[in-house]
Tab-separated table of C-alpha atoms in Angstrom:
chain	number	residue	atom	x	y	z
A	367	UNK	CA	28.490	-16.627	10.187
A	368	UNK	CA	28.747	-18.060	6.781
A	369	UNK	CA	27.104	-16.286	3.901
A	370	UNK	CA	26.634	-17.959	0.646
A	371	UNK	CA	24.316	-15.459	-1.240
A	372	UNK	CA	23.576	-11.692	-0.712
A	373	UNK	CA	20.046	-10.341	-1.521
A	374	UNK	CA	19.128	-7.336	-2.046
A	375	UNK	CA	16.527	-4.965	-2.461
A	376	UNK	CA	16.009	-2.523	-5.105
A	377	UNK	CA	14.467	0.527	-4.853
A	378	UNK	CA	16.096	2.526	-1.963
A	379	UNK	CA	19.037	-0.158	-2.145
A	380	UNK	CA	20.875	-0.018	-5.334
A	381	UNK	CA	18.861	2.387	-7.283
A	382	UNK	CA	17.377	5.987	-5.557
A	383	UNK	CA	13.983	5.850	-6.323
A	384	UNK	CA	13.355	8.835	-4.082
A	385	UNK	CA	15.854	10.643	-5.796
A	386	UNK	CA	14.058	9.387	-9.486
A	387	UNK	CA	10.536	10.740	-8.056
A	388	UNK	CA	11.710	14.073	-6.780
A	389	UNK	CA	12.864	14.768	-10.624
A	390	UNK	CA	10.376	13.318	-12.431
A	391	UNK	CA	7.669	15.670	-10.109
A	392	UNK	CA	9.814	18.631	-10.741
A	393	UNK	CA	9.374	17.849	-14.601
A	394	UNK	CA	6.133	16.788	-14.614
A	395	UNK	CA	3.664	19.188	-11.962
A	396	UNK	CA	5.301	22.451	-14.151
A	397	UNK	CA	4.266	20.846	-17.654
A	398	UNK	CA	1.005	20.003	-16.207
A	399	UNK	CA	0.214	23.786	-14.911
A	400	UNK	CA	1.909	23.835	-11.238
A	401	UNK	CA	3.780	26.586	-10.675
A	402	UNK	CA	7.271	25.652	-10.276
A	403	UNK	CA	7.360	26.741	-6.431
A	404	UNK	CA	4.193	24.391	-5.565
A	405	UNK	CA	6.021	21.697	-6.294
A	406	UNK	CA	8.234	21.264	-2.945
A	407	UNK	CA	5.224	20.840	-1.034
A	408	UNK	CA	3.877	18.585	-3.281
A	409	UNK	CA	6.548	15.894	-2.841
A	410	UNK	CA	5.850	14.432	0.296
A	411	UNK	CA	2.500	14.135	-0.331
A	412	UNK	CA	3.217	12.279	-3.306
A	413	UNK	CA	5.398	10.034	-1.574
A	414	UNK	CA	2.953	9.203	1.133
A	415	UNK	CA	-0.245	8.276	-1.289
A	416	UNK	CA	2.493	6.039	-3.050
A	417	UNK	CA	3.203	4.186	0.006
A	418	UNK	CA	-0.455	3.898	1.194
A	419	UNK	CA	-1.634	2.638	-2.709
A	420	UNK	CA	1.803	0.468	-3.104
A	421	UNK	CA	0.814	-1.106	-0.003
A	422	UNK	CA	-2.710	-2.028	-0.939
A	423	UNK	CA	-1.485	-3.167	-4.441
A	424	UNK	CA	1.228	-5.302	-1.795
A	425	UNK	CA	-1.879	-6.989	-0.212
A	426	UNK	CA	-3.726	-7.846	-2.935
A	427	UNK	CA	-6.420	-5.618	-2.439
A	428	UNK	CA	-6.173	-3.715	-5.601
A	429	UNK	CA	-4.421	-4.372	-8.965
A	430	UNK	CA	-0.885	-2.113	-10.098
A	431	UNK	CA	-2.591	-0.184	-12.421
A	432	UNK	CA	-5.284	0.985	-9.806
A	433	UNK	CA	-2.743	1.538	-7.231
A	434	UNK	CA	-1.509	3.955	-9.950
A	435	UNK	CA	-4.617	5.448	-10.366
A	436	UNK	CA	-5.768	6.434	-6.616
A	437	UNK	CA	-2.498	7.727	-6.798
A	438	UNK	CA	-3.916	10.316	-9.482
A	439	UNK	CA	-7.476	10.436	-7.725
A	440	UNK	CA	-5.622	11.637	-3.949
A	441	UNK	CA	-2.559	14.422	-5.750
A	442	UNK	CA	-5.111	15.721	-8.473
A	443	UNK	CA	-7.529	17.718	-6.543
A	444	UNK	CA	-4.810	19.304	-4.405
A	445	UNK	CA	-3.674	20.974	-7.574
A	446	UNK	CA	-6.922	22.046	-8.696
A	447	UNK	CA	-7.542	19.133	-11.330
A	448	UNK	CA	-10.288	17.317	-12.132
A	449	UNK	CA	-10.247	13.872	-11.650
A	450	UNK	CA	-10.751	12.259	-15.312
A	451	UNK	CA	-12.033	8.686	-16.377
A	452	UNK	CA	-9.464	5.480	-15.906
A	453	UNK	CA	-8.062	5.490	-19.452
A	454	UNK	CA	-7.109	9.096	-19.254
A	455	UNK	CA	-5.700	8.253	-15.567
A	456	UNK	CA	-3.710	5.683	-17.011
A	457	UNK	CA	-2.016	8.200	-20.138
A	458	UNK	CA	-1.767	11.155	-17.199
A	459	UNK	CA	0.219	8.114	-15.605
A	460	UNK	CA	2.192	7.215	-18.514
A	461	UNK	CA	3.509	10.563	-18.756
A	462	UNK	CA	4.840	10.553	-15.366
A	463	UNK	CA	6.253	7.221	-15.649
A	464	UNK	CA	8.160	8.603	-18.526
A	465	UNK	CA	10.312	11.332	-16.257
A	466	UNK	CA	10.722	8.713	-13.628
A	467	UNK	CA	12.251	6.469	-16.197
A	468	UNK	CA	14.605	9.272	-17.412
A	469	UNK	CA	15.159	9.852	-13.607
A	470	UNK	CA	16.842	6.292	-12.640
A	471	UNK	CA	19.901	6.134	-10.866
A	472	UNK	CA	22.167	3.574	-9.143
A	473	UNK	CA	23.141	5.109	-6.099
A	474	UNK	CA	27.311	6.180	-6.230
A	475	UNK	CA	27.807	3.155	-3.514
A	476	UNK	CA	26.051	0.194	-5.230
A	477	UNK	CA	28.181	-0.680	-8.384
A	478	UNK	CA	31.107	-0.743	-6.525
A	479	UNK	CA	29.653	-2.888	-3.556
A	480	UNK	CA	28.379	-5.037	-6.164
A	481	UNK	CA	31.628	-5.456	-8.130
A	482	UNK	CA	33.869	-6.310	-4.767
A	483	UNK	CA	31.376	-8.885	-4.129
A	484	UNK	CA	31.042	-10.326	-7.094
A	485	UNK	CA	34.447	-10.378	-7.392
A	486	UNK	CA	35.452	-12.325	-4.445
A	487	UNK	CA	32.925	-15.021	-5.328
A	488	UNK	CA	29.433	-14.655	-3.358
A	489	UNK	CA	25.972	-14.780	-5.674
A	490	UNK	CA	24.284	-12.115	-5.519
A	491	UNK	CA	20.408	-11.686	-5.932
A	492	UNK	CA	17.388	-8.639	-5.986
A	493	UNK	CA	14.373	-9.149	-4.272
A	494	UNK	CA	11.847	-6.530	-4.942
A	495	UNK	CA	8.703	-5.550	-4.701
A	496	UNK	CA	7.694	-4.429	-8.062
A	497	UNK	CA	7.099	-6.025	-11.695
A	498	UNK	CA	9.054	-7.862	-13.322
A	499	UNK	CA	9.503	-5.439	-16.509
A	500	UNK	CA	10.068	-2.131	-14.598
A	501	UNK	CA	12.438	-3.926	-12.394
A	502	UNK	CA	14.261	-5.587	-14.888
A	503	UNK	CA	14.686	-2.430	-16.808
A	504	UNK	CA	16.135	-0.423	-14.345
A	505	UNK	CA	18.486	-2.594	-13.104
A	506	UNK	CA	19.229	-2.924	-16.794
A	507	UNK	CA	19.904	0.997	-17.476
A	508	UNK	CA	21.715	1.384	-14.120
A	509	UNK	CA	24.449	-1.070	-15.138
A	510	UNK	CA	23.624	-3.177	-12.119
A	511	UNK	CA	21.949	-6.142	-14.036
A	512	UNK	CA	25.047	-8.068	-14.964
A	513	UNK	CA	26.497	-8.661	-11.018
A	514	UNK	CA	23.113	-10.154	-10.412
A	515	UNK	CA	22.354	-13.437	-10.670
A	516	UNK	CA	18.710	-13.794	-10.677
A	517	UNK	CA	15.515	-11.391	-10.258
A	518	UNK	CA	13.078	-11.933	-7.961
A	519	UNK	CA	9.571	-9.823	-8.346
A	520	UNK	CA	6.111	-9.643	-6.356
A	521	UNK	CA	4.945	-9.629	-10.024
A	522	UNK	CA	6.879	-12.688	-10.869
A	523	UNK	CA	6.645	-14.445	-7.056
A	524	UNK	CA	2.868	-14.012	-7.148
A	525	UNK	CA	3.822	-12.568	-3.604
A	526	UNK	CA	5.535	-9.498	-1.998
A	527	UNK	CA	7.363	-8.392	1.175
A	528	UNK	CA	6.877	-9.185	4.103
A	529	UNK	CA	5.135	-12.342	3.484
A	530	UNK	CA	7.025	-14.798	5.206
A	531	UNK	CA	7.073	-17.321	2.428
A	532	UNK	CA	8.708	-14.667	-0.174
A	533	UNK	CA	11.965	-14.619	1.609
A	534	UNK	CA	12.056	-18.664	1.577
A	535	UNK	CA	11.211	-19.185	-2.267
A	536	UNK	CA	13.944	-16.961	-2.982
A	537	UNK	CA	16.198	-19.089	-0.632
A	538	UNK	CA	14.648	-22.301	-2.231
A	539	UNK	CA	15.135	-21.356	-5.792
A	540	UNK	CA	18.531	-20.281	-4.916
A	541	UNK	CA	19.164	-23.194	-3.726
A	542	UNK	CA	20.724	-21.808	-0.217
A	543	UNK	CA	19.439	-22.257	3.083
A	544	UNK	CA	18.111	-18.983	4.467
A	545	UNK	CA	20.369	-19.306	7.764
A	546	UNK	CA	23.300	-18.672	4.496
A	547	UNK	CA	21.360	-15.924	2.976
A	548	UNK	CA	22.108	-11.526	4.296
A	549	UNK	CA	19.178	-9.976	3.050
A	550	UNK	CA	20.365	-6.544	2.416
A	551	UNK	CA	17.991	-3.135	2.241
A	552	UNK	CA	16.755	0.330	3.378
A	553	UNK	CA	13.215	-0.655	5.059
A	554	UNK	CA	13.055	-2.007	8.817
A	555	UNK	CA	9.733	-3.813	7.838
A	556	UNK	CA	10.484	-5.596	4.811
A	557	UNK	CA	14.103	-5.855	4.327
A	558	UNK	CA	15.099	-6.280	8.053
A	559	UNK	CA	12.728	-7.547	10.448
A	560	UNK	CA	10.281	-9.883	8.474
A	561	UNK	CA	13.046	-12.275	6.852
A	562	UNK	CA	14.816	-12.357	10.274
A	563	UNK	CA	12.047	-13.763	11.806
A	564	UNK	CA	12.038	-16.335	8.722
A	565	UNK	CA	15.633	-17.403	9.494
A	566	UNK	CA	18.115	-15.092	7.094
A	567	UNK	CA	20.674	-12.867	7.977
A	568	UNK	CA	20.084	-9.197	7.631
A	569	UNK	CA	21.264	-5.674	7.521
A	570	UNK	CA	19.931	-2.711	7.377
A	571	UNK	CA	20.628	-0.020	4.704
A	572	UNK	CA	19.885	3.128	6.681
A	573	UNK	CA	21.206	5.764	4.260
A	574	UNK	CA	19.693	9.061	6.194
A	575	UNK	CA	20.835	7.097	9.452
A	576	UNK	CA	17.574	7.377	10.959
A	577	UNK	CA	16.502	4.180	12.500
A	578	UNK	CA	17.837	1.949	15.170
A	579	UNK	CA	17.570	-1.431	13.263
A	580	UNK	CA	20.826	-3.450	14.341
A	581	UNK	CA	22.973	-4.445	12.542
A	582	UNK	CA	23.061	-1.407	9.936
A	583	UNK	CA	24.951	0.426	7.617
A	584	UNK	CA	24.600	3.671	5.936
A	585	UNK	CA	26.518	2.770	3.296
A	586	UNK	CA	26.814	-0.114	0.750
A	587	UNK	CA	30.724	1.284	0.680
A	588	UNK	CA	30.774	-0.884	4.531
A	589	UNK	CA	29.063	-3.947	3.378
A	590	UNK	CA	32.158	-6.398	1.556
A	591	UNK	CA	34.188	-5.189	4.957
A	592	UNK	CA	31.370	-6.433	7.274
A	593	UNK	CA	31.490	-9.670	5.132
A	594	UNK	CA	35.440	-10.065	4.881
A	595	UNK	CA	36.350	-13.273	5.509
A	596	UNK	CA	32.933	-14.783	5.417
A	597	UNK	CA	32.786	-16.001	1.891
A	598	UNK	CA	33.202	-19.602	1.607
A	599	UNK	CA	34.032	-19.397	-2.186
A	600	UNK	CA	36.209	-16.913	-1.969
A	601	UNK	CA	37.868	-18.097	1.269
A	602	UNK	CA	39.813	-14.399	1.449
A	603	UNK	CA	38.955	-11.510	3.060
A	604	UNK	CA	36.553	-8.903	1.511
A	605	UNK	CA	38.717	-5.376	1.296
């Protein structure tokens, strides 16, 4: 099947988030008060308010910075904290942002997955759903910003994943037809099964190798030889 453009996701894809979180929580809960071995525990709690709040903020139902903030309101209390007003919510936030920041990472695979292709002619593209400054940014400090051609955003679509239409303004401002277009990325919800059903090609990222999405990869190391000999521009295999 011919593919003209690869798009990928971010977070989870190219850059470990997860990884980014675990640190910045191991720097932040001790300078707050937690005792260094509460904070374990901690983490997957943290990472399940994010993904119920991210998804609201996904919906529409609340804005970013209040997603952020019943963040705060469901992790405080378990640690014995008060929960304060908004504006101090948002500088508790701020702090944390701070050691995620200092926490970003491409993952060892990406760069080089990116280079190959790049090299051999396909466009490449991120589709993510965050804002259009964070995103930007880390994509910028992770060295991955100059194999990528544009940057799509929720922020900056007005949209996010899995709305149907996201996938095809992407495709339409790419100017490729989505039938051309792999969407690459780790979650079976947004990044594999809702822009199949809109038309693109797709493959999963499974990195822990814990899903049965088809096709998939654990690796980004696999993806130029899945696509060798598919690149129209390039017209040579992918090694």
């Amino acid at each position: 099947m011919r593919t003209d453009v690869v798009v990928f996701d971010l977070d989870g894809t190219l850059v470990d988030h997860e990884g980014a979180v675990v640190r910045a929580l191991h720097d932040w809960l001790p300078r707050i008060g937690v005792a260094p071995d509460a904070v374990p525990p901690l983490v997957s709690t943290w990472f399940a308010t994010e993904e119920r709040r991210f998804a609201s903020w996904r919906s529409g139902e609340i804005s970013f910075a209040e997603q952020r903030r019943r963040r705060l309101r469901d992790v405080l209390p378990l640690i014995g904290r008060s929960v304060p007003d908004d504006a101090e919510l948002d500088r508790i936030f701020e702090d944390l942002l701070h050691a995620y920041e200092r926490g970003w990472r491409a993952f060892d695979d990406a760069m080089p997955c990116l280079d190959t292709l790049a090299a051999h002619g396909l466009r490449l593209a991120v589709l993510t759903n965050g804002t259009e400054l964070q995103q930007t940014e880390k994509l910028r400090r992770t060295g991955l910003d100059g194999y990528v051609e544009r940057v799509f955003t929720a922020e900056g679509l007005g949209i996010a994943k899995p709305r149907p239409e996201v996938y095809l303004r992407v495709c339409a401002a790419l100017g490729v037809e989505p039938s051309h277009t792999l969407h690459v990325g780790d979650h079976p919800d947004l990044d594999v099964r809702a822009p199949r059903e809109v038309g693109l090609q797709v493959l999963h990222l499974d990195r822990h190798d814990t899903h049965l999405e088809s096709p998939r990869i654990s690796t980004l190391r696999d993806l130029p030889r899945l696509l060798g000999g598919q690149s129209k521009i390039a017209g040579t295999a992918l090694n």
